[in-house]
Short mmCIF file of C-alpha atoms and ligand atoms in Angstrom, two decimals:
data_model
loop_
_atom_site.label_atom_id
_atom_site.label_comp_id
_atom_site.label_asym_id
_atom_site.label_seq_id
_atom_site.Cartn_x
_atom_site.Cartn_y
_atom_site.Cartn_z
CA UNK A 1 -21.46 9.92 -13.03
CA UNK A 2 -19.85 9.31 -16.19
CA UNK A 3 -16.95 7.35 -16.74
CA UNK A 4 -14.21 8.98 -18.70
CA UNK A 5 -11.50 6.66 -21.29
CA UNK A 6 -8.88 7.75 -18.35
CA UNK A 7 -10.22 7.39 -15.22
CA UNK A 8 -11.57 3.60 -16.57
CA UNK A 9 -8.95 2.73 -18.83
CA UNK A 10 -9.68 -0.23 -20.84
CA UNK A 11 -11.27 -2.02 -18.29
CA UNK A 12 -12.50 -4.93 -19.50
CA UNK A 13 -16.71 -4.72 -19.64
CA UNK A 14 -19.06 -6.41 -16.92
CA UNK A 15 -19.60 -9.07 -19.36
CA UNK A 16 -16.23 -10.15 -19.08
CA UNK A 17 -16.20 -10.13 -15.23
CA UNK A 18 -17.43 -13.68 -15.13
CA UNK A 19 -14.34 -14.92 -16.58
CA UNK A 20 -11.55 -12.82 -16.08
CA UNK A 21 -12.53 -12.05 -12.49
CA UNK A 22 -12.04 -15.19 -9.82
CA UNK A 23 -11.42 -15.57 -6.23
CA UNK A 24 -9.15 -14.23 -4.23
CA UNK A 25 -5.44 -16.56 -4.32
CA UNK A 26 -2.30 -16.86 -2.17
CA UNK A 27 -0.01 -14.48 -2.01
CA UNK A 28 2.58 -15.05 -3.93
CA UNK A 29 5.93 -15.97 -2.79
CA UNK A 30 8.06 -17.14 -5.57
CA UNK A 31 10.88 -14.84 -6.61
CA UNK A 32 10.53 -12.25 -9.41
CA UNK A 33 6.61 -12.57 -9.32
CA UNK A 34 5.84 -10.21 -12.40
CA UNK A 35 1.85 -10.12 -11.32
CA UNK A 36 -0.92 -11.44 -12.45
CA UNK A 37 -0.98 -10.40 -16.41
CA UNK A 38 -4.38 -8.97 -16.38
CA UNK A 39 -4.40 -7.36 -12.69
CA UNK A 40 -5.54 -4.14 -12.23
CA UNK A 41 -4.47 -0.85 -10.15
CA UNK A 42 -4.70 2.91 -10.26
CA UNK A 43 -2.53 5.93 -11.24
CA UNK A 44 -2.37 8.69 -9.18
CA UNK A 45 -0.78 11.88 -10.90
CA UNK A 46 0.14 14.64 -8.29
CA UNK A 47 0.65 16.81 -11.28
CA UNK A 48 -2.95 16.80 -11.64
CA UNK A 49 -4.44 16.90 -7.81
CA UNK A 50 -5.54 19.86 -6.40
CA UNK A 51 -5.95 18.71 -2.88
CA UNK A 52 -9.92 19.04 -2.53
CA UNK A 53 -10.60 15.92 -0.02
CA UNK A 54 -12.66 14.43 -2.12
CA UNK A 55 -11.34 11.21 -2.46
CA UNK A 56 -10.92 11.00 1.34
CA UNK A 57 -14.55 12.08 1.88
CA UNK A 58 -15.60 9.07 -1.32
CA UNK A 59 -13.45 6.61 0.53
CA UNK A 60 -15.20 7.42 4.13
CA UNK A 61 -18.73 6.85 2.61
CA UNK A 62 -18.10 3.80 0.56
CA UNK A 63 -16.14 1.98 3.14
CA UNK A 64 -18.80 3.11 6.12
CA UNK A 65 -15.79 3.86 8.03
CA UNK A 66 -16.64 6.51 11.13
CA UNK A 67 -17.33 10.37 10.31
CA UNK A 68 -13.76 12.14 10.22
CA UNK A 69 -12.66 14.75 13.30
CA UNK A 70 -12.52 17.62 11.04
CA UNK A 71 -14.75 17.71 8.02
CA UNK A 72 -13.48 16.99 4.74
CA UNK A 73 -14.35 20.73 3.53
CA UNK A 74 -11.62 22.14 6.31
CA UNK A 75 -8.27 22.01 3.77
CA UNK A 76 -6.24 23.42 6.65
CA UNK A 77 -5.20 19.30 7.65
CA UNK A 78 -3.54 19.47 4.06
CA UNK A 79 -0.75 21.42 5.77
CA UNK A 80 -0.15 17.98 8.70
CA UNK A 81 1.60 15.42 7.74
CA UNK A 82 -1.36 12.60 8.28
CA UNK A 83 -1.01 8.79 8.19
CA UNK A 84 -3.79 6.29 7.27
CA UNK A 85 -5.49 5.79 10.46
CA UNK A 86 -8.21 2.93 11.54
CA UNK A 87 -10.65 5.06 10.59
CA UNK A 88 -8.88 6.88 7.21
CA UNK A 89 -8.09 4.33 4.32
CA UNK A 90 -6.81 7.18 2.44
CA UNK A 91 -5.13 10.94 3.10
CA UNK A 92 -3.99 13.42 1.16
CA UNK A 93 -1.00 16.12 2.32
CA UNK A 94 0.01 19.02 0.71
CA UNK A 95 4.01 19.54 0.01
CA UNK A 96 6.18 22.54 -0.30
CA UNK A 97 8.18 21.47 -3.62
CA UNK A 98 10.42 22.80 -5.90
CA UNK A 99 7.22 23.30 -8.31
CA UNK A 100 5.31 25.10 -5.52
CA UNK A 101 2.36 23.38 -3.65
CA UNK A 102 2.07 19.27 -4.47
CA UNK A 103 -0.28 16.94 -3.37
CA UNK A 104 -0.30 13.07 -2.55
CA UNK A 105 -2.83 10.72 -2.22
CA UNK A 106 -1.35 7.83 0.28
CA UNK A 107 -3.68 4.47 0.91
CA UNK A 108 -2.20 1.03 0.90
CA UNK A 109 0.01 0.62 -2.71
CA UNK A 110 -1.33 -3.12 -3.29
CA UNK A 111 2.14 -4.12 -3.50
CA UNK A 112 2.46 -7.41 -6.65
CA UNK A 113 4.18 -9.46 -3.60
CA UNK A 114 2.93 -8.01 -0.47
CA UNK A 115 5.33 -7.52 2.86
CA UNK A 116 2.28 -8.06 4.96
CA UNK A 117 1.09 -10.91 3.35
CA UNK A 118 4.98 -12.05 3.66
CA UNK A 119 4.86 -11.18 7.61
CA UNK A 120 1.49 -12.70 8.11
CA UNK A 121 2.10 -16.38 9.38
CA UNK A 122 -2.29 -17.03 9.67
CA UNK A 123 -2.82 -15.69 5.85
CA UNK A 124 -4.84 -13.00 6.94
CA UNK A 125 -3.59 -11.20 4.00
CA UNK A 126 -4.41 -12.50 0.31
CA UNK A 127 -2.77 -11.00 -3.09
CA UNK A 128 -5.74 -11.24 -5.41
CA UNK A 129 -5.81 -12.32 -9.28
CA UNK A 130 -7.47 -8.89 -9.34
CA UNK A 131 -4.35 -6.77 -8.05
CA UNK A 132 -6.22 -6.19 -4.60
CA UNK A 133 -4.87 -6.94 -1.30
CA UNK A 134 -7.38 -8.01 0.57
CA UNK A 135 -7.30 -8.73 4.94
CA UNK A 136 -9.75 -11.40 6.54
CA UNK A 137 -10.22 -10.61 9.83
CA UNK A 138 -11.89 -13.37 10.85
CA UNK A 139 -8.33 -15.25 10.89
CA UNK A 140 -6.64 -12.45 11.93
CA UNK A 141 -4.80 -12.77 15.74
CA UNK A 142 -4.12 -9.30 16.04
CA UNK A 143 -0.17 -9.69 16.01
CA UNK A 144 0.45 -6.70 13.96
CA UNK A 145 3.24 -7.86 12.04
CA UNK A 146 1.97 -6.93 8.68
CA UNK A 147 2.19 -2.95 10.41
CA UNK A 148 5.91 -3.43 10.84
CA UNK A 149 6.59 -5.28 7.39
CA UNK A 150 4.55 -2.81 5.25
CA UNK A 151 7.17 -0.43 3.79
CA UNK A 152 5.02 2.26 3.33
CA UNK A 153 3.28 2.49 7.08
CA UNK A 154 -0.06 1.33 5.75
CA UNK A 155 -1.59 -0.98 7.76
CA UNK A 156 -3.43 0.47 11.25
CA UNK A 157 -5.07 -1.10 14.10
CA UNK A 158 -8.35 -0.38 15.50
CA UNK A 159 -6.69 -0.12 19.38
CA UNK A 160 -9.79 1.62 20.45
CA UNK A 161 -11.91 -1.87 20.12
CA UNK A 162 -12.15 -3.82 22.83
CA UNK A 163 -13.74 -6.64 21.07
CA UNK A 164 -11.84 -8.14 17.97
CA UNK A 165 -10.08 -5.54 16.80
CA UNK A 166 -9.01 -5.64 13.30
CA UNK A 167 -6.01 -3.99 10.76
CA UNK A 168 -7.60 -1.40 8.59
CA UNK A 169 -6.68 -0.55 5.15
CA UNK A 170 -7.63 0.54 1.83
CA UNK A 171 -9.39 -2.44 -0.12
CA UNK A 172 -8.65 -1.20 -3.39
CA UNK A 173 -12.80 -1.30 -3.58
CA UNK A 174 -12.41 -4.60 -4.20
CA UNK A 175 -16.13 -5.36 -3.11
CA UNK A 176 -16.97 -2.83 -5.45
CA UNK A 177 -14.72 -3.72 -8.33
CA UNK A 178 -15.68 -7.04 -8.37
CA UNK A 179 -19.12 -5.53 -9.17
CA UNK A 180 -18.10 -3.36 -12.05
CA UNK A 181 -17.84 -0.84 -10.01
CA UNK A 182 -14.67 1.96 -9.45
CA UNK A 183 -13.18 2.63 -7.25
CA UNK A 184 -14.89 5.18 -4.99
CA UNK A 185 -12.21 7.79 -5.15
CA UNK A 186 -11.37 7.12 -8.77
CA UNK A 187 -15.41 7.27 -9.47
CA UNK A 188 -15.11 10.84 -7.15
CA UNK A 189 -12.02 12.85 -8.39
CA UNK A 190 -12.93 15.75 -9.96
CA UNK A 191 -10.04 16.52 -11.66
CA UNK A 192 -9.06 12.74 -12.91
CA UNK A 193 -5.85 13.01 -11.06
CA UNK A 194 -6.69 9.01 -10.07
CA UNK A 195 -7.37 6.61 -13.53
CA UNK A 196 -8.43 3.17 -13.01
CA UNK A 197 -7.64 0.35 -15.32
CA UNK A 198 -5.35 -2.90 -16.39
CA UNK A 199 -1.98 -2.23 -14.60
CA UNK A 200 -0.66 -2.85 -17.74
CA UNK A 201 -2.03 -0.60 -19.33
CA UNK A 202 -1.84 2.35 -16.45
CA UNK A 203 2.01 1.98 -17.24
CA UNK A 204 1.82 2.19 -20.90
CA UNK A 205 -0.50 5.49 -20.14
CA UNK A 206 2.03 6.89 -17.56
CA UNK A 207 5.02 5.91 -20.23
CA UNK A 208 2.98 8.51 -22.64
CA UNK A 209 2.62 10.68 -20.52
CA UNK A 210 5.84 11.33 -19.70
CA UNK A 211 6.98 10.84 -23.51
CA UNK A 212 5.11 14.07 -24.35
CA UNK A 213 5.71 15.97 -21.12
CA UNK A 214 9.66 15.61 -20.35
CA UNK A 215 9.63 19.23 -18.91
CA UNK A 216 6.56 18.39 -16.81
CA UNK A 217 7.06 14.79 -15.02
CA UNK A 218 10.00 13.43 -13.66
CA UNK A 219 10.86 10.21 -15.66
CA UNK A 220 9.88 7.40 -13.19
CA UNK A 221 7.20 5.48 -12.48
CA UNK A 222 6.45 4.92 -8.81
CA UNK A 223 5.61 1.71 -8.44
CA UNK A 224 6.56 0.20 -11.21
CA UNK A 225 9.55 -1.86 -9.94
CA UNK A 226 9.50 -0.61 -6.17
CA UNK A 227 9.74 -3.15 -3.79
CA UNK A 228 8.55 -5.31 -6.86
CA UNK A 229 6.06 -3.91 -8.55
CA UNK A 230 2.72 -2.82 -6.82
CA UNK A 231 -1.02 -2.07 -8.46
CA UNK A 232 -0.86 1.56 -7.04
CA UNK A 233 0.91 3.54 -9.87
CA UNK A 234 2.66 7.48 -9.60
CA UNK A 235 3.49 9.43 -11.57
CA UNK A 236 5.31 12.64 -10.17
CA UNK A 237 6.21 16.27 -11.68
CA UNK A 238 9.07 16.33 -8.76
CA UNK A 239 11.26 13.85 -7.03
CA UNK A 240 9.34 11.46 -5.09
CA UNK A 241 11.58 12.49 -2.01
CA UNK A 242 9.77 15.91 -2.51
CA UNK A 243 6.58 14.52 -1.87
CA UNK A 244 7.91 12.47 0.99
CA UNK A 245 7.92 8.87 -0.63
CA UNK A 246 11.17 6.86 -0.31
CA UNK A 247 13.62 6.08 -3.17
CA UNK A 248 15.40 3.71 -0.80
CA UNK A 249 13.15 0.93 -0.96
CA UNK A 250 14.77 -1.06 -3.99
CA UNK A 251 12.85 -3.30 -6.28
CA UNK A 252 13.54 -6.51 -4.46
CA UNK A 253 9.93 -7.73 -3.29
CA UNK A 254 9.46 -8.47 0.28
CA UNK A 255 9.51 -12.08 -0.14
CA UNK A 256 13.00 -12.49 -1.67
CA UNK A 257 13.93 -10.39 1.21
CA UNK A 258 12.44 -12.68 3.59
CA UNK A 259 13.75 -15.74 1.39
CA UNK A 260 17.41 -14.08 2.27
CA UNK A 261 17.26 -13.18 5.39
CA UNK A 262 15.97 -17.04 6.29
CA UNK A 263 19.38 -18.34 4.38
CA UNK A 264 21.48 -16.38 6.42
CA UNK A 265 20.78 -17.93 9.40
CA UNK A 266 20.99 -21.21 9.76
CA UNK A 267 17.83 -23.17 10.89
CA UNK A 268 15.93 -19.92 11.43
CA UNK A 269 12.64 -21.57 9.84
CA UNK A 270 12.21 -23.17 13.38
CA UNK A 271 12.66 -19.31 14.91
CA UNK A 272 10.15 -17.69 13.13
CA UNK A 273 8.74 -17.42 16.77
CA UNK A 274 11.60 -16.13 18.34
CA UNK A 275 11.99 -13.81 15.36
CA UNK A 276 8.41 -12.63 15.31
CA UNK A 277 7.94 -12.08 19.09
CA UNK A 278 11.01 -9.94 19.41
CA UNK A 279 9.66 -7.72 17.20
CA UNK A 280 5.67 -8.29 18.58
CA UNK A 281 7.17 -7.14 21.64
CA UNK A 282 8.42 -3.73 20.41
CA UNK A 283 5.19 -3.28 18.51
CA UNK A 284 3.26 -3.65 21.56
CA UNK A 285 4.54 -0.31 22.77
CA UNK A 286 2.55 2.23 20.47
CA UNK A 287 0.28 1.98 17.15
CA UNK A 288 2.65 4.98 15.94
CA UNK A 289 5.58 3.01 14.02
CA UNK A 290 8.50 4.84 13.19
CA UNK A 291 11.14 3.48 11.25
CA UNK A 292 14.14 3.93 13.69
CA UNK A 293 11.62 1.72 15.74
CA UNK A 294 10.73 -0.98 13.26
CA UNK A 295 14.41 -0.89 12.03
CA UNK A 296 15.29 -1.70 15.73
CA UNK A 297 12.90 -3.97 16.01
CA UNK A 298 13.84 -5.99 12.93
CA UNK A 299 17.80 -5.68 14.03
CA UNK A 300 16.80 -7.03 17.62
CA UNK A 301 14.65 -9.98 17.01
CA UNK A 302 16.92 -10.48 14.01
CA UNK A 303 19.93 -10.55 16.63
CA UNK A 304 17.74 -12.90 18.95
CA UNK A 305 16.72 -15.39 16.22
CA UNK A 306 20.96 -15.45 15.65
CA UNK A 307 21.72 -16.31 19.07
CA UNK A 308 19.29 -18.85 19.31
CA UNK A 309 20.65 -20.43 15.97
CA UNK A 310 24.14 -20.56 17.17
CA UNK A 311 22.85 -21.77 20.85
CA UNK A 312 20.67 -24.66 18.92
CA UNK A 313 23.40 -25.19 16.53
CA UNK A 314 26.53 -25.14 19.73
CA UNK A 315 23.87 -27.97 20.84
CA UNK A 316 23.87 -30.45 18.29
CA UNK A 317 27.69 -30.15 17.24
CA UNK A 318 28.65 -30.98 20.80
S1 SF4 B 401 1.42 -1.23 0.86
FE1 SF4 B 401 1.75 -2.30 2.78
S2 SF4 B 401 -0.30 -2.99 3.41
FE2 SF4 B 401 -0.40 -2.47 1.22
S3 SF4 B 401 0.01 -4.43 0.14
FE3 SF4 B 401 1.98 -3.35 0.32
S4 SF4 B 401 2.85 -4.21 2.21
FE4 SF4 B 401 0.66 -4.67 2.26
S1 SF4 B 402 -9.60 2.33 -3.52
FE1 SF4 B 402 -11.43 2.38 -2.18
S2 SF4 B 402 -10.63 1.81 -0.17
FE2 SF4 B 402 -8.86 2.43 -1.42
S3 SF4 B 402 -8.54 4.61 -1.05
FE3 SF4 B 402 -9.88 4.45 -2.86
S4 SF4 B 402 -11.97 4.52 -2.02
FE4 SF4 B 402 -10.61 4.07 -0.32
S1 SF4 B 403 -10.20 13.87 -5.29
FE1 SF4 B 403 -8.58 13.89 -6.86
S2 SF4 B 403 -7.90 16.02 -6.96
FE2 SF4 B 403 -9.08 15.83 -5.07
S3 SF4 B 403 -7.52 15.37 -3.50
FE3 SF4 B 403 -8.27 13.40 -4.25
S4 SF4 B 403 -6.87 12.79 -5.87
FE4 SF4 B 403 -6.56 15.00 -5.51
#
């Protein structure tokens, strides 16, 4: 297949992998991270998708993930409103907007300072030079924190295994970009709905775009500042609550979150356990998340690390 200037946009060639590309680092937790300079990401423009499948069906096969329970040809899921699953790194639902009929492509946002890298106290979950965020399972303990950090109800567990389970989620291709390769629903999409480059650029592009379109996009940038910043661009031709994606998140990143929620109580370092069980314990229940239930389950180990403070704290004054 041949790789048009948008889906591959001024991606640097293989010859400059050696160099540009490196290893996977930390995840960054310093405040106002602005990621990496050179990371990359892709654009998804629902102005653009038609709903066809294809990307799911690109993402099944390059992944080896297991063979879906309704083919990717029946478009009558479109109409459900489907999550990533275990076994689905990417979905796409249809939308009854304003415009008519809209489409969204959801898979893991590869957010610049990750919440589930944030929750994750093993490092299962790296932020790479690369804009990936990439999961090693072979550290992972199965705690499923990162599911109730994620904002955006990305990360699933494979409950069905018996023996070492693991959190699924889209890779970003990262085996494959690290080859030169694209993404395999960017490589797929027929109608170049999903371009692939320098984040960078991607927001420079999506700028343009909606520079010579103002009747046609909404002026905003998923993505751009959300929650931070993440390597998974939008770009919308309706409100984002149209589409279901929330405006509520703010653009402070998960770790400066974290970072205030550890000042406000004192020596809550020590309670991370305390903190993180309360809400492991809620988790346990179901591998369905809804917010009321993560927001609960935040406010109640929240609550418990608190009480434990003030006990600990009652202690040592007396
Ligand atoms: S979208 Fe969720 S799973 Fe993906 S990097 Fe962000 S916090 Fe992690
Ligand atoms: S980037 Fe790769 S893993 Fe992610 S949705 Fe696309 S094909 Fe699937
Ligand atoms: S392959 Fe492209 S047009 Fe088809 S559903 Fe996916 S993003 Fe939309």
């Amino acid at each position: 297949m041949s790789i048009s200037r948008r889906k591959f946009l001024g991606w640097v060639g293989a010859a400059g992998l050696s160099t540009v590309w490196s290893g996977p680092a930390s995840a960054a937790t310093t405040k106002h991270f602005e990621g990496y300079p050179d990371s990359l990401g892709v654009l998804f423009d629902n102005l653009l998708c038609i709903g066809c499948r294809t990307c799911e069906e690109a993402c099944n096969k390059v992944n080896e993930l297991p063979p879906p329970e309704q083919s990717f040809k029946d478009l009558s899921v479109l109409d459900q409103k489907r999550r990533t699953t275990a076994k689905t790194y990417t979905i796409v639902n249809r939308y009854n907007s304003s415009k008519g009929p809209m489409f969204r492509k959801i898979q893991c946002n590869h957010c610049l300072e990750p919440a589930c890298a944030s929750a994750c106290f093993v490092s299962a979950f790296k932020k790479t030079k690369e804009g990936a965020v990439t999961y090693d399972a072979s550290v992972c303990v199965g705690c499923r924190y990162c599911m109730i950090a994620c904002p955006f109800e990305i990360p699933a567990y494979e409950y069905d295994k018996v023996l070492e389970p693991r959190i699924m989620k889209c890779t970003m291709c990262y085996p494959r970009v690290i080859k030169g390769l694209l993404p395999g629903c960017v490589e797929i999409c027929p109608t170049e709905a999903l371009s692939f480059g320098k984040r960078k650029d991607l927001i420079r592009m999506a700028r343009d775009r909606i520079h010579r379109y103002p009747d046609r996009y909404v002026d905003h940038i998923y993505g751009e500042h959300e929650m931070g910043g993440t390597n998974w661009l939008y770009l919308s031709g309706v409100p984002y609550t149209e589409v279901d994606m929330r405006e509520d998140l703010g653009v402070t990143p998960a770790s400066e979150l974290t970072a205030g929620a550890l000042s406000s109580v004192p020596m809550i370092v020590g309670l991370w356990p305390v903190l993180l069980t309360g809400i492991y314990a809620i988790n346990k229940r179901s591998d369905k998340i809804a917010k009321h239930e993560r927001e609960l389950a935040v406010d109640q180990a929240e609550k418990a690390a608190s009480e434990e403070a003030a006990k600990s704290k009652a202690k040592e004054d007396s």
